[in-house]
PDB file of C-alpha atoms in Angstrom:
ATOM      1  CA  MET A 251     -32.344  -9.180  39.054  1.00  0.00           C
ATOM      2  CA  PHE A 252     -30.352  -9.846  35.748  1.00  0.00           C
ATOM      3  CA  GLU A 253     -27.596 -12.191  35.686  1.00  0.00           C
ATOM      4  CA  LEU A 254     -25.430 -14.010  32.814  1.00  0.00           C
ATOM      5  CA  SER A 255     -24.009 -17.903  32.801  1.00  0.00           C
ATOM      6  CA  GLY A 256     -20.614 -18.403  31.690  1.00  0.00           C
ATOM      7  CA  THR A 257     -22.495 -20.338  28.442  1.00  0.00           C
ATOM      8  CA  GLN A 258     -24.311 -17.026  27.425  1.00  0.00           C
ATOM      9  CA  ILE A 259     -20.684 -15.353  28.180  1.00  0.00           C
ATOM     10  CA  GLY A 260     -18.434 -18.000  25.945  1.00  0.00           C
ATOM     11  CA  GLY A 261     -20.957 -17.841  23.331  1.00  0.00           C
ATOM     12  CA  TRP A 262     -20.698 -14.503  23.063  1.00  0.00           C
ATOM     13  CA  ILE A 263     -16.900 -14.319  23.260  1.00  0.00           C
ATOM     14  CA  ASN A 264     -16.893 -17.092  20.831  1.00  0.00           C
ATOM     15  CA  SER A 265     -19.633 -15.453  18.351  1.00  0.00           C
ATOM     16  CA  PHE A 266     -16.762 -11.980  18.370  1.00  0.00           C
ATOM     17  CA  LEU A 267     -13.411 -13.536  18.753  1.00  0.00           C
ATOM     18  CA  LEU A 268     -12.997 -16.252  16.257  1.00  0.00           C
ATOM     19  CA  PRO A 269     -13.993 -13.698  13.232  1.00  0.00           C
ATOM     20  CA  LEU A 270     -11.866 -11.310  14.854  1.00  0.00           C
ATOM     21  CA  PHE A 271      -8.680 -13.282  14.427  1.00  0.00           C
ATOM     22  CA  ARG A 272      -9.234 -14.371  10.966  1.00  0.00           C
ATOM     23  CA  ILE A 273     -10.051 -10.788   9.969  1.00  0.00           C
ATOM     24  CA  GLY A 274      -6.994  -9.156  12.298  1.00  0.00           C
ATOM     25  CA  SER A 275      -4.753 -11.394  10.709  1.00  0.00           C
ATOM     26  CA  MET A 276      -5.475 -10.278   7.411  1.00  0.00           C
ATOM     27  CA  LEU A 277      -5.130  -6.617   8.125  1.00  0.00           C
ATOM     28  CA  MET A 278      -1.969  -7.067   9.456  1.00  0.00           C
ATOM     29  CA  VAL A 279      -0.319  -8.764   6.606  1.00  0.00           C
ATOM     30  CA  MET A 280      -2.272  -6.611   3.558  1.00  0.00           C
ATOM     31  CA  PRO A 281      -0.695  -4.173   1.517  1.00  0.00           C
ATOM     32  CA  ILE A 282      -2.056  -0.642   2.501  1.00  0.00           C
ATOM     33  CA  VAL A 283      -3.234  -1.339   5.940  1.00  0.00           C
ATOM     34  CA  GLY A 284      -0.636  -3.640   7.107  1.00  0.00           C
ATOM     35  CA  THR A 285       2.495  -1.876   6.263  1.00  0.00           C
ATOM     36  CA  GLN A 286       4.849  -0.104   8.348  1.00  0.00           C
ATOM     37  CA  LEU A 287       2.457   3.381   7.779  1.00  0.00           C
ATOM     38  CA  VAL A 288      -0.654   2.496   9.859  1.00  0.00           C
ATOM     39  CA  PRO A 289       0.108   1.453  13.753  1.00  0.00           C
ATOM     40  CA  ARG A 290      -0.831  -1.616  14.700  1.00  0.00           C
ATOM     41  CA  ARG A 291      -3.257   0.312  17.087  1.00  0.00           C
ATOM     42  CA  ILE A 292      -4.976   1.604  13.684  1.00  0.00           C
ATOM     43  CA  ARG A 293      -4.873  -1.890  12.742  1.00  0.00           C
ATOM     44  CA  LEU A 294      -6.198  -3.036  15.662  1.00  0.00           C
ATOM     45  CA  TYR A 295      -8.880  -0.768  16.059  1.00  0.00           C
ATOM     46  CA  PHE A 296     -10.411  -1.329  12.545  1.00  0.00           C
ATOM     47  CA  ALA A 297     -10.255  -5.142  12.841  1.00  0.00           C
ATOM     48  CA  VAL A 298     -12.809  -4.844  16.094  1.00  0.00           C
ATOM     49  CA  ALA A 299     -14.523  -2.223  14.227  1.00  0.00           C
ATOM     50  CA  PHE A 300     -15.424  -4.638  11.447  1.00  0.00           C
ATOM     51  CA  THR A 301     -15.825  -7.427  13.512  1.00  0.00           C
ATOM     52  CA  VAL A 302     -18.203  -5.559  15.025  1.00  0.00           C
ATOM     53  CA  ALA A 303     -19.697  -4.525  11.923  1.00  0.00           C
ATOM     54  CA  ILE A 304     -20.439  -7.822  10.468  1.00  0.00           C
ATOM     55  CA  ALA A 305     -20.796  -9.712  13.421  1.00  0.00           C
ATOM     56  CA  PRO A 306     -24.669 -10.089  13.911  1.00  0.00           C
ATOM     57  CA  VAL A 307     -25.115 -11.532  10.446  1.00  0.00           C
ATOM     58  CA  LEU A 308     -21.952 -14.181  10.439  1.00  0.00           C
ATOM     59  CA  PRO A 309     -23.058 -17.351  11.048  1.00  0.00           C
ATOM     60  CA  GLU A 310     -23.095 -19.388  14.465  1.00  0.00           C
ATOM     61  CA  MET A 311     -19.829 -19.588  15.763  1.00  0.00           C
ATOM     62  CA  PRO A 312     -19.031 -22.868  17.336  1.00  0.00           C
ATOM     63  CA  GLN A 313     -19.280 -23.329  21.209  1.00  0.00           C
ATOM     64  CA  VAL A 314     -16.204 -24.277  22.691  1.00  0.00           C
ATOM     65  CA  ASP A 315     -14.211 -23.716  26.111  1.00  0.00           C
ATOM     66  CA  ALA A 316     -12.175 -21.015  25.393  1.00  0.00           C
ATOM     67  CA  LEU A 317      -9.388 -22.510  27.269  1.00  0.00           C
ATOM     68  CA  SER A 318      -9.636 -25.466  25.457  1.00  0.00           C
ATOM     69  CA  VAL A 319      -7.336 -27.089  23.066  1.00  0.00           C
ATOM     70  CA  GLN A 320     -10.493 -26.731  20.731  1.00  0.00           C
ATOM     71  CA  ALA A 321     -10.355 -23.380  21.045  1.00  0.00           C
ATOM     72  CA  ILE A 322      -5.968 -22.804  20.537  1.00  0.00           C
ATOM     73  CA  LEU A 323      -6.829 -24.901  17.559  1.00  0.00           C
ATOM     74  CA  LEU A 324      -9.544 -22.993  15.954  1.00  0.00           C
ATOM     75  CA  ILE A 325      -7.821 -19.757  16.556  1.00  0.00           C
ATOM     76  CA  ALA A 326      -4.816 -21.160  14.876  1.00  0.00           C
ATOM     77  CA  GLU A 327      -6.775 -21.926  11.977  1.00  0.00           C
ATOM     78  CA  GLN A 328      -8.198 -18.718  12.161  1.00  0.00           C
ATOM     79  CA  ILE A 329      -5.006 -16.661  11.325  1.00  0.00           C
ATOM     80  CA  ILE A 330      -3.655 -19.254   9.248  1.00  0.00           C
ATOM     81  CA  ILE A 331      -6.286 -18.173   6.982  1.00  0.00           C
ATOM     82  CA  GLY A 332      -6.053 -14.606   7.653  1.00  0.00           C
ATOM     83  CA  VAL A 333      -2.548 -14.675   6.552  1.00  0.00           C
ATOM     84  CA  LEU A 334      -2.931 -16.674   3.544  1.00  0.00           C
ATOM     85  CA  LEU A 335      -6.248 -14.464   2.534  1.00  0.00           C
ATOM     86  CA  GLY A 336      -3.116 -11.283   3.319  1.00  0.00           C
ATOM     87  CA  LEU A 337      -0.359 -12.918   1.650  1.00  0.00           C
ATOM     88  CA  VAL A 338      -1.830 -13.363  -1.674  1.00  0.00           C
ATOM     89  CA  LEU A 339      -2.512  -9.223  -2.008  1.00  0.00           C
ATOM     90  CA  GLN A 340       0.941  -8.633  -0.659  1.00  0.00           C
ATOM     91  CA  MET A 341       2.441 -10.934  -3.550  1.00  0.00           C
ATOM     92  CA  MET A 342       0.182  -9.092  -5.604  1.00  0.00           C
ATOM     93  CA  PHE A 343       2.220  -6.024  -5.730  1.00  0.00           C
ATOM     94  CA  HIS A 344       5.418  -7.200  -5.269  1.00  0.00           C
ATOM     95  CA  ILE A 345       4.996  -9.107  -8.373  1.00  0.00           C
ATOM     96  CA  PHE A 346       5.469  -4.921  -9.908  1.00  0.00           C
ATOM     97  CA  VAL A 347       8.214  -4.401  -7.663  1.00  0.00           C
ATOM     98  CA  PHE A 348      10.059  -7.828  -9.028  1.00  0.00           C
ATOM     99  CA  ALA A 349       9.542  -6.078 -12.464  1.00  0.00           C
ATOM    100  CA  GLY A 350      10.905  -2.646 -11.718  1.00  0.00           C
ATOM    101  CA  GLN A 351      14.130  -4.276 -10.389  1.00  0.00           C
ATOM    102  CA  LEU A 352      14.345  -6.163 -13.456  1.00  0.00           C
ATOM    103  CA  ILE A 353      14.251  -3.337 -15.896  1.00  0.00           C
ATOM    104  CA  SER A 354      16.560  -1.197 -13.032  1.00  0.00           C
ATOM    105  CA  MET A 355      19.228  -3.739 -13.215  1.00  0.00           C
ATOM    106  CA  GLN A 356      19.256  -4.020 -16.825  1.00  0.00           C
ATOM    107  CA  MET A 357      19.738  -0.098 -17.550  1.00  0.00           C
ATOM    108  CA  GLY A 358      22.139   0.640 -15.607  1.00  0.00           C
ATOM    109  CA  LEU A 359      19.435   2.293 -12.198  1.00  0.00           C
ATOM    110  CA  GLY A 360      20.353  -0.845  -9.743  1.00  0.00           C
ATOM    111  CA  PHE A 361      22.528   1.757  -7.130  1.00  0.00           C
ATOM    112  CA  ALA A 362      19.379   4.157  -7.506  1.00  0.00           C
ATOM    113  CA  SER A 363      17.460   3.307  -4.811  1.00  0.00           C
ATOM    114  CA  LEU A 364      14.730   4.382  -2.204  1.00  0.00           C
ATOM    115  CA  MET A 365      13.880   3.187   1.338  1.00  0.00           C
ATOM    116  CA  ASP A 366      10.398   2.480   1.239  1.00  0.00           C
ATOM    117  CA  PRO A 367       7.779   3.576   4.169  1.00  0.00           C
ATOM    118  CA  ALA A 368       6.008   0.899   3.830  1.00  0.00           C
ATOM    119  CA  THR A 369       8.072  -2.189   4.182  1.00  0.00           C
ATOM    120  CA  GLY A 370      11.229  -0.513   5.544  1.00  0.00           C
ATOM    121  CA  VAL A 371      13.787  -1.736   3.285  1.00  0.00           C
ATOM    122  CA  SER A 372      15.630  -0.640   0.075  1.00  0.00           C
ATOM    123  CA  VAL A 373      13.168  -0.523  -2.984  1.00  0.00           C
ATOM    124  CA  PRO A 374      14.754   0.409  -7.115  1.00  0.00           C
ATOM    125  CA  LEU A 375      13.755   3.229  -8.367  1.00  0.00           C
ATOM    126  CA  LEU A 376      11.756   2.001 -10.596  1.00  0.00           C
ATOM    127  CA  GLY A 377      10.011  -0.911  -8.530  1.00  0.00           C
ATOM    128  CA  GLN A 378       8.938   2.297  -5.863  1.00  0.00           C
ATOM    129  CA  PHE A 379       7.493   4.066  -8.697  1.00  0.00           C
ATOM    130  CA  LEU A 380       5.943   0.622  -9.734  1.00  0.00           C
ATOM    131  CA  LEU A 381       4.505   0.107  -6.132  1.00  0.00           C
ATOM    132  CA  MET A 382       2.767   3.545  -5.605  1.00  0.00           C
ATOM    133  CA  LEU A 383       1.177   3.203  -9.242  1.00  0.00           C
ATOM    134  CA  VAL A 384      -0.345  -0.539  -8.236  1.00  0.00           C
ATOM    135  CA  THR A 385      -1.530   0.770  -4.845  1.00  0.00           C
ATOM    136  CA  LEU A 386      -3.372   4.203  -6.289  1.00  0.00           C
ATOM    137  CA  LEU A 387      -4.773   2.041  -9.297  1.00  0.00           C
ATOM    138  CA  PHE A 388      -5.763  -0.465  -6.305  1.00  0.00           C
ATOM    139  CA  LEU A 389      -7.554   2.596  -4.435  1.00  0.00           C
ATOM    140  CA  ALA A 390      -9.069   3.443  -7.316  1.00  0.00           C
ATOM    141  CA  VAL A 391     -10.595   0.650  -8.202  1.00  0.00           C
ATOM    142  CA  ASN A 392     -11.926   0.086  -4.910  1.00  0.00           C
ATOM    143  CA  GLY A 393      -9.961  -3.248  -4.809  1.00  0.00           C
ATOM    144  CA  HIS A 394      -9.489  -3.308  -1.381  1.00  0.00           C
ATOM    145  CA  LEU A 395     -13.324  -3.128  -0.606  1.00  0.00           C
ATOM    146  CA  VAL A 396     -13.002  -6.609  -2.978  1.00  0.00           C
ATOM    147  CA  ALA A 397     -10.905  -7.627  -0.517  1.00  0.00           C
ATOM    148  CA  PHE A 398     -13.008  -7.573   2.501  1.00  0.00           C
ATOM    149  CA  GLU A 399     -15.989  -8.532   0.730  1.00  0.00           C
ATOM    150  CA  ILE A 400     -14.251 -11.594   0.408  1.00  0.00           C
ATOM    151  CA  MET A 401     -13.347 -11.820   3.459  1.00  0.00           C
ATOM    152  CA  ALA A 402     -16.435 -11.197   5.038  1.00  0.00           C
ATOM    153  CA  GLU A 403     -18.316 -13.827   2.418  1.00  0.00           C
ATOM    154  CA  SER A 404     -15.848 -16.426   4.009  1.00  0.00           C
ATOM    155  CA  PHE A 405     -16.851 -16.595   6.636  1.00  0.00           C
ATOM    156  CA  VAL A 406     -20.444 -18.489   5.204  1.00  0.00           C
ATOM    157  CA  THR A 407     -18.280 -20.381   1.484  1.00  0.00           C
ATOM    158  CA  LEU A 408     -15.537 -21.693   5.182  1.00  0.00           C
ATOM    159  CA  PRO A 409     -17.145 -21.109   8.254  1.00  0.00           C
ATOM    160  CA  VAL A 410     -15.346 -21.449  11.046  1.00  0.00           C
ATOM    161  CA  GLY A 411     -15.113 -25.118  12.424  1.00  0.00           C
ATOM    162  CA  GLN A 412     -14.707 -26.159   8.654  1.00  0.00           C
ATOM    163  CA  ALA A 413     -11.188 -28.100   8.202  1.00  0.00           C
ATOM    164  CA  LEU A 414      -9.055 -26.600   6.129  1.00  0.00           C
ATOM    165  CA  ASP A 415      -8.235 -29.994   3.302  1.00  0.00           C
ATOM    166  CA  ILE A 416      -5.050 -30.497   1.490  1.00  0.00           C
ATOM    167  CA  GLY A 417      -7.109 -29.405  -1.056  1.00  0.00           C
ATOM    168  CA  HIS A 418      -7.001 -25.742  -0.224  1.00  0.00           C
ATOM    169  CA  TYR A 419      -3.604 -25.489   0.408  1.00  0.00           C
ATOM    170  CA  THR A 420      -2.610 -27.452  -3.197  1.00  0.00           C
ATOM    171  CA  VAL A 421      -4.761 -24.888  -4.837  1.00  0.00           C
ATOM    172  CA  PHE A 422      -3.550 -22.325  -2.987  1.00  0.00           C
ATOM    173  CA  ALA A 423       0.346 -23.081  -3.521  1.00  0.00           C
ATOM    174  CA  GLY A 424      -0.368 -24.567  -7.571  1.00  0.00           C
ATOM    175  CA  ARG A 425      -1.509 -21.069  -8.304  1.00  0.00           C
ATOM    176  CA  LEU A 426       1.049 -18.991  -6.897  1.00  0.00           C
ATOM    177  CA  SER A 427       3.085 -19.877  -9.410  1.00  0.00           C
ATOM    178  CA  TRP A 428       1.478 -16.922 -11.453  1.00  0.00           C
ATOM    179  CA  VAL A 429       3.523 -14.608  -8.899  1.00  0.00           C
ATOM    180  CA  ILE A 430       7.030 -15.028 -11.154  1.00  0.00           C
ATOM    181  CA  GLY A 431       5.438 -15.825 -14.713  1.00  0.00           C
ATOM    182  CA  ALA A 432       3.449 -12.249 -14.453  1.00  0.00           C
ATOM    183  CA  ALA A 433       6.373 -10.192 -13.392  1.00  0.00           C
ATOM    184  CA  LEU A 434       8.530 -12.147 -15.783  1.00  0.00           C
ATOM    185  CA  LEU A 435       6.028 -10.870 -18.413  1.00  0.00           C
ATOM    186  CA  LEU A 436       5.886  -7.449 -16.640  1.00  0.00           C
ATOM    187  CA  ALA A 437       9.137  -7.085 -17.701  1.00  0.00           C
ATOM    188  CA  LEU A 438      10.245  -9.032 -20.899  1.00  0.00           C
ATOM    189  CA  PRO A 439       9.653  -6.250 -23.388  1.00  0.00           C
ATOM    190  CA  ALA A 440      11.665  -3.665 -22.024  1.00  0.00           C
ATOM    191  CA  VAL A 441      14.112  -6.213 -20.477  1.00  0.00           C
ATOM    192  CA  SER A 442      14.409  -7.742 -23.987  1.00  0.00           C
ATOM    193  CA  SER A 443      14.977  -4.087 -25.511  1.00  0.00           C
ATOM    194  CA  LEU A 444      17.287  -3.096 -23.506  1.00  0.00           C
ATOM    195  CA  LEU A 445      19.693  -6.200 -24.422  1.00  0.00           C
ATOM    196  CA  VAL A 446      19.392  -5.940 -27.873  1.00  0.00           C
ATOM    197  CA  ILE A 447      20.711  -2.301 -26.887  1.00  0.00           C
ATOM    198  CA  ASN A 448      23.291  -3.938 -25.084  1.00  0.00           C
ATOM    199  CA  ILE A 449      24.466  -6.441 -27.116  1.00  0.00           C
ATOM    200  CA  ALA A 450      24.882  -3.788 -29.923  1.00  0.00           C
ATOM    201  CA  PHE A 451      26.801  -1.483 -27.982  1.00  0.00           C
ATOM    202  CA  GLY A 452      28.942  -5.027 -27.605  1.00  0.00           C
ATOM    203  CA  VAL A 453      29.223  -5.186 -31.002  1.00  0.00           C
ATOM    204  CA  MET A 454      30.410  -1.750 -31.533  1.00  0.00           C
ATOM    205  CA  THR A 455      33.031  -2.517 -29.122  1.00  0.00           C
ATOM    206  CA  ARG A 456      34.428  -5.346 -30.940  1.00  0.00           C
ATOM    207  CA  ALA A 457      35.104  -3.099 -34.108  1.00  0.00           C
ATOM    208  CA  ALA A 458      36.122  -0.208 -32.539  1.00  0.00           C
ATOM    209  CA  PRO A 459      38.262  -1.060 -29.261  1.00  0.00           C
ATOM    210  CA  GLN A 460      39.087   2.480 -29.536  1.00  0.00           C
ATOM    211  CA  LEU A 461      36.259   3.818 -28.925  1.00  0.00           C
ATOM    212  CA  ASN A 462      35.221   4.237 -24.882  1.00  0.00           C
ATOM    213  CA  ILE A 463      31.890   2.003 -24.484  1.00  0.00           C
ATOM    214  CA  PHE A 464      31.600   3.258 -20.787  1.00  0.00           C
ATOM    215  CA  THR A 465      31.495   6.891 -21.453  1.00  0.00           C
ATOM    216  CA  ILE A 466      29.410   6.658 -24.191  1.00  0.00           C
ATOM    217  CA  GLY A 467      26.792   2.753 -23.814  1.00  0.00           C
ATOM    218  CA  PHE A 468      26.074   3.936 -19.699  1.00  0.00           C
ATOM    219  CA  PRO A 469      24.068   7.303 -20.098  1.00  0.00           C
ATOM    220  CA  LEU A 470      22.659   5.830 -23.558  1.00  0.00           C
ATOM    221  CA  THR A 471      21.260   2.961 -21.899  1.00  0.00           C
ATOM    222  CA  LEU A 472      20.218   4.702 -19.271  1.00  0.00           C
ATOM    223  CA  ILE A 473      18.167   7.537 -21.687  1.00  0.00           C
ATOM    224  CA  MET A 474      17.054   4.663 -23.854  1.00  0.00           C
ATOM    225  CA  GLY A 475      15.630   2.467 -20.900  1.00  0.00           C
ATOM    226  CA  MET A 476      13.580   5.349 -19.516  1.00  0.00           C
ATOM    227  CA  ILE A 477      12.143   5.556 -22.589  1.00  0.00           C
ATOM    228  CA  ILE A 478      11.651   1.942 -23.303  1.00  0.00           C
ATOM    229  CA  PHE A 479      10.361   2.027 -19.802  1.00  0.00           C
ATOM    230  CA  TRP A 480       7.730   5.327 -20.370  1.00  0.00           C
ATOM    231  CA  ALA A 481       6.128   3.321 -23.541  1.00  0.00           C
ATOM    232  CA  SER A 482       5.768   0.233 -21.676  1.00  0.00           C
ATOM    233  CA  THR A 483       3.368   1.771 -18.934  1.00  0.00           C
ATOM    234  CA  ALA A 484       0.699   2.405 -21.990  1.00  0.00           C
ATOM    235  CA  GLU A 485       0.216  -1.521 -21.173  1.00  0.00           C
ATOM    236  CA  ILE A 486       0.127  -1.227 -17.152  1.00  0.00           C
ATOM    237  CA  LEU A 487      -2.926  -0.684 -17.192  1.00  0.00           C
ATOM    238  CA  THR A 488      -4.013  -3.806 -18.515  1.00  0.00           C
ATOM    239  CA  HIS A 489      -1.282  -5.738 -16.931  1.00  0.00           C
ATOM    240  CA  PHE A 490      -2.510  -4.513 -13.563  1.00  0.00           C
ATOM    241  CA  GLN A 491      -6.662  -6.087 -14.094  1.00  0.00           C
ATOM    242  CA  THR A 492      -5.386  -8.956 -15.545  1.00  0.00           C
ATOM    243  CA  ILE A 493      -2.903 -10.020 -12.188  1.00  0.00           C
ATOM    244  CA  THR A 494      -5.608  -8.236  -9.844  1.00  0.00           C
ATOM    245  CA  SER A 495      -8.088 -10.001 -11.159  1.00  0.00           C
ATOM    246  CA  GLU A 496      -6.204 -13.020 -10.773  1.00  0.00           C
ATOM    247  CA  ALA A 497      -5.632 -12.228  -6.756  1.00  0.00           C
ATOM    248  CA  LEU A 498      -8.534 -11.909  -6.279  1.00  0.00           C
ATOM    249  CA  PHE A 499      -9.883 -14.664  -7.699  1.00  0.00           C
ATOM    250  CA  LEU A 500      -7.235 -17.075  -5.976  1.00  0.00           C
ATOM    251  CA  MET A 501      -8.425 -15.132  -2.306  1.00  0.00           C
ATOM    252  CA  ARG A 502     -12.147 -16.144  -3.420  1.00  0.00           C
ATOM    253  CA  SER A 503     -11.744 -20.477  -4.593  1.00  0.00           C
ATOM    254  CA  PHE A 504      -9.521 -20.517  -1.558  1.00  0.00           C
ATOM    255  CA  THR A 505     -12.358 -19.617   1.157  1.00  0.00           C
ATOM    256  CA  GLN A 506     -14.402 -22.111  -1.143  1.00  0.00           C
TER     257      GLN A 506
END
């Protein structure tokens, strides 16, 4: 009669569940897949399918008792790694949302907000447009496949059971500063141009106080802002390539 020992069952469980926690936590946080548009059950099925596909080629997992404190610590560590990897991609997308918010506020479109179906929060019009554009570009260049490849390679470069030292968190926290800087650089040309226009309207108001600046200035600022934003989209692909490369490099460096 074919019998299985508790050690064999525990080994099979460890070889599957420990990678599942890292993969599942990343899929729950990363953009596109980890949004409200994808039900949690579908994300869970996708995580299980991904784990089953790569489990046979993964390094040997540590053999620990499923109810021990060591197992709980390993599970928590895998969840932290997966969440941080997904957070990098999430912040990469929000760079463009933040840039769109800055431009919208400067050109007077701050009141024009849309409900983002992915996050369930109100997002300015230009921020939602840039988010949709970046999502399509990310899928077109197979960025999601590169992210999944980095996740699969992380089990080799950062095996389960290898403790994260302070250097991983230091590198990760230090490089997150590029998020705000990249958003400001992305929005700087449009914001600077709109600032010059607003200064010109201020000079006109001082020169001709009888001029109703609100009647003329608001629609003209809106029109000029749309023209400037349209012209600035010519360089959006260059910014996208730079920011995406930096985000994927940060993911890879974190797991090494």
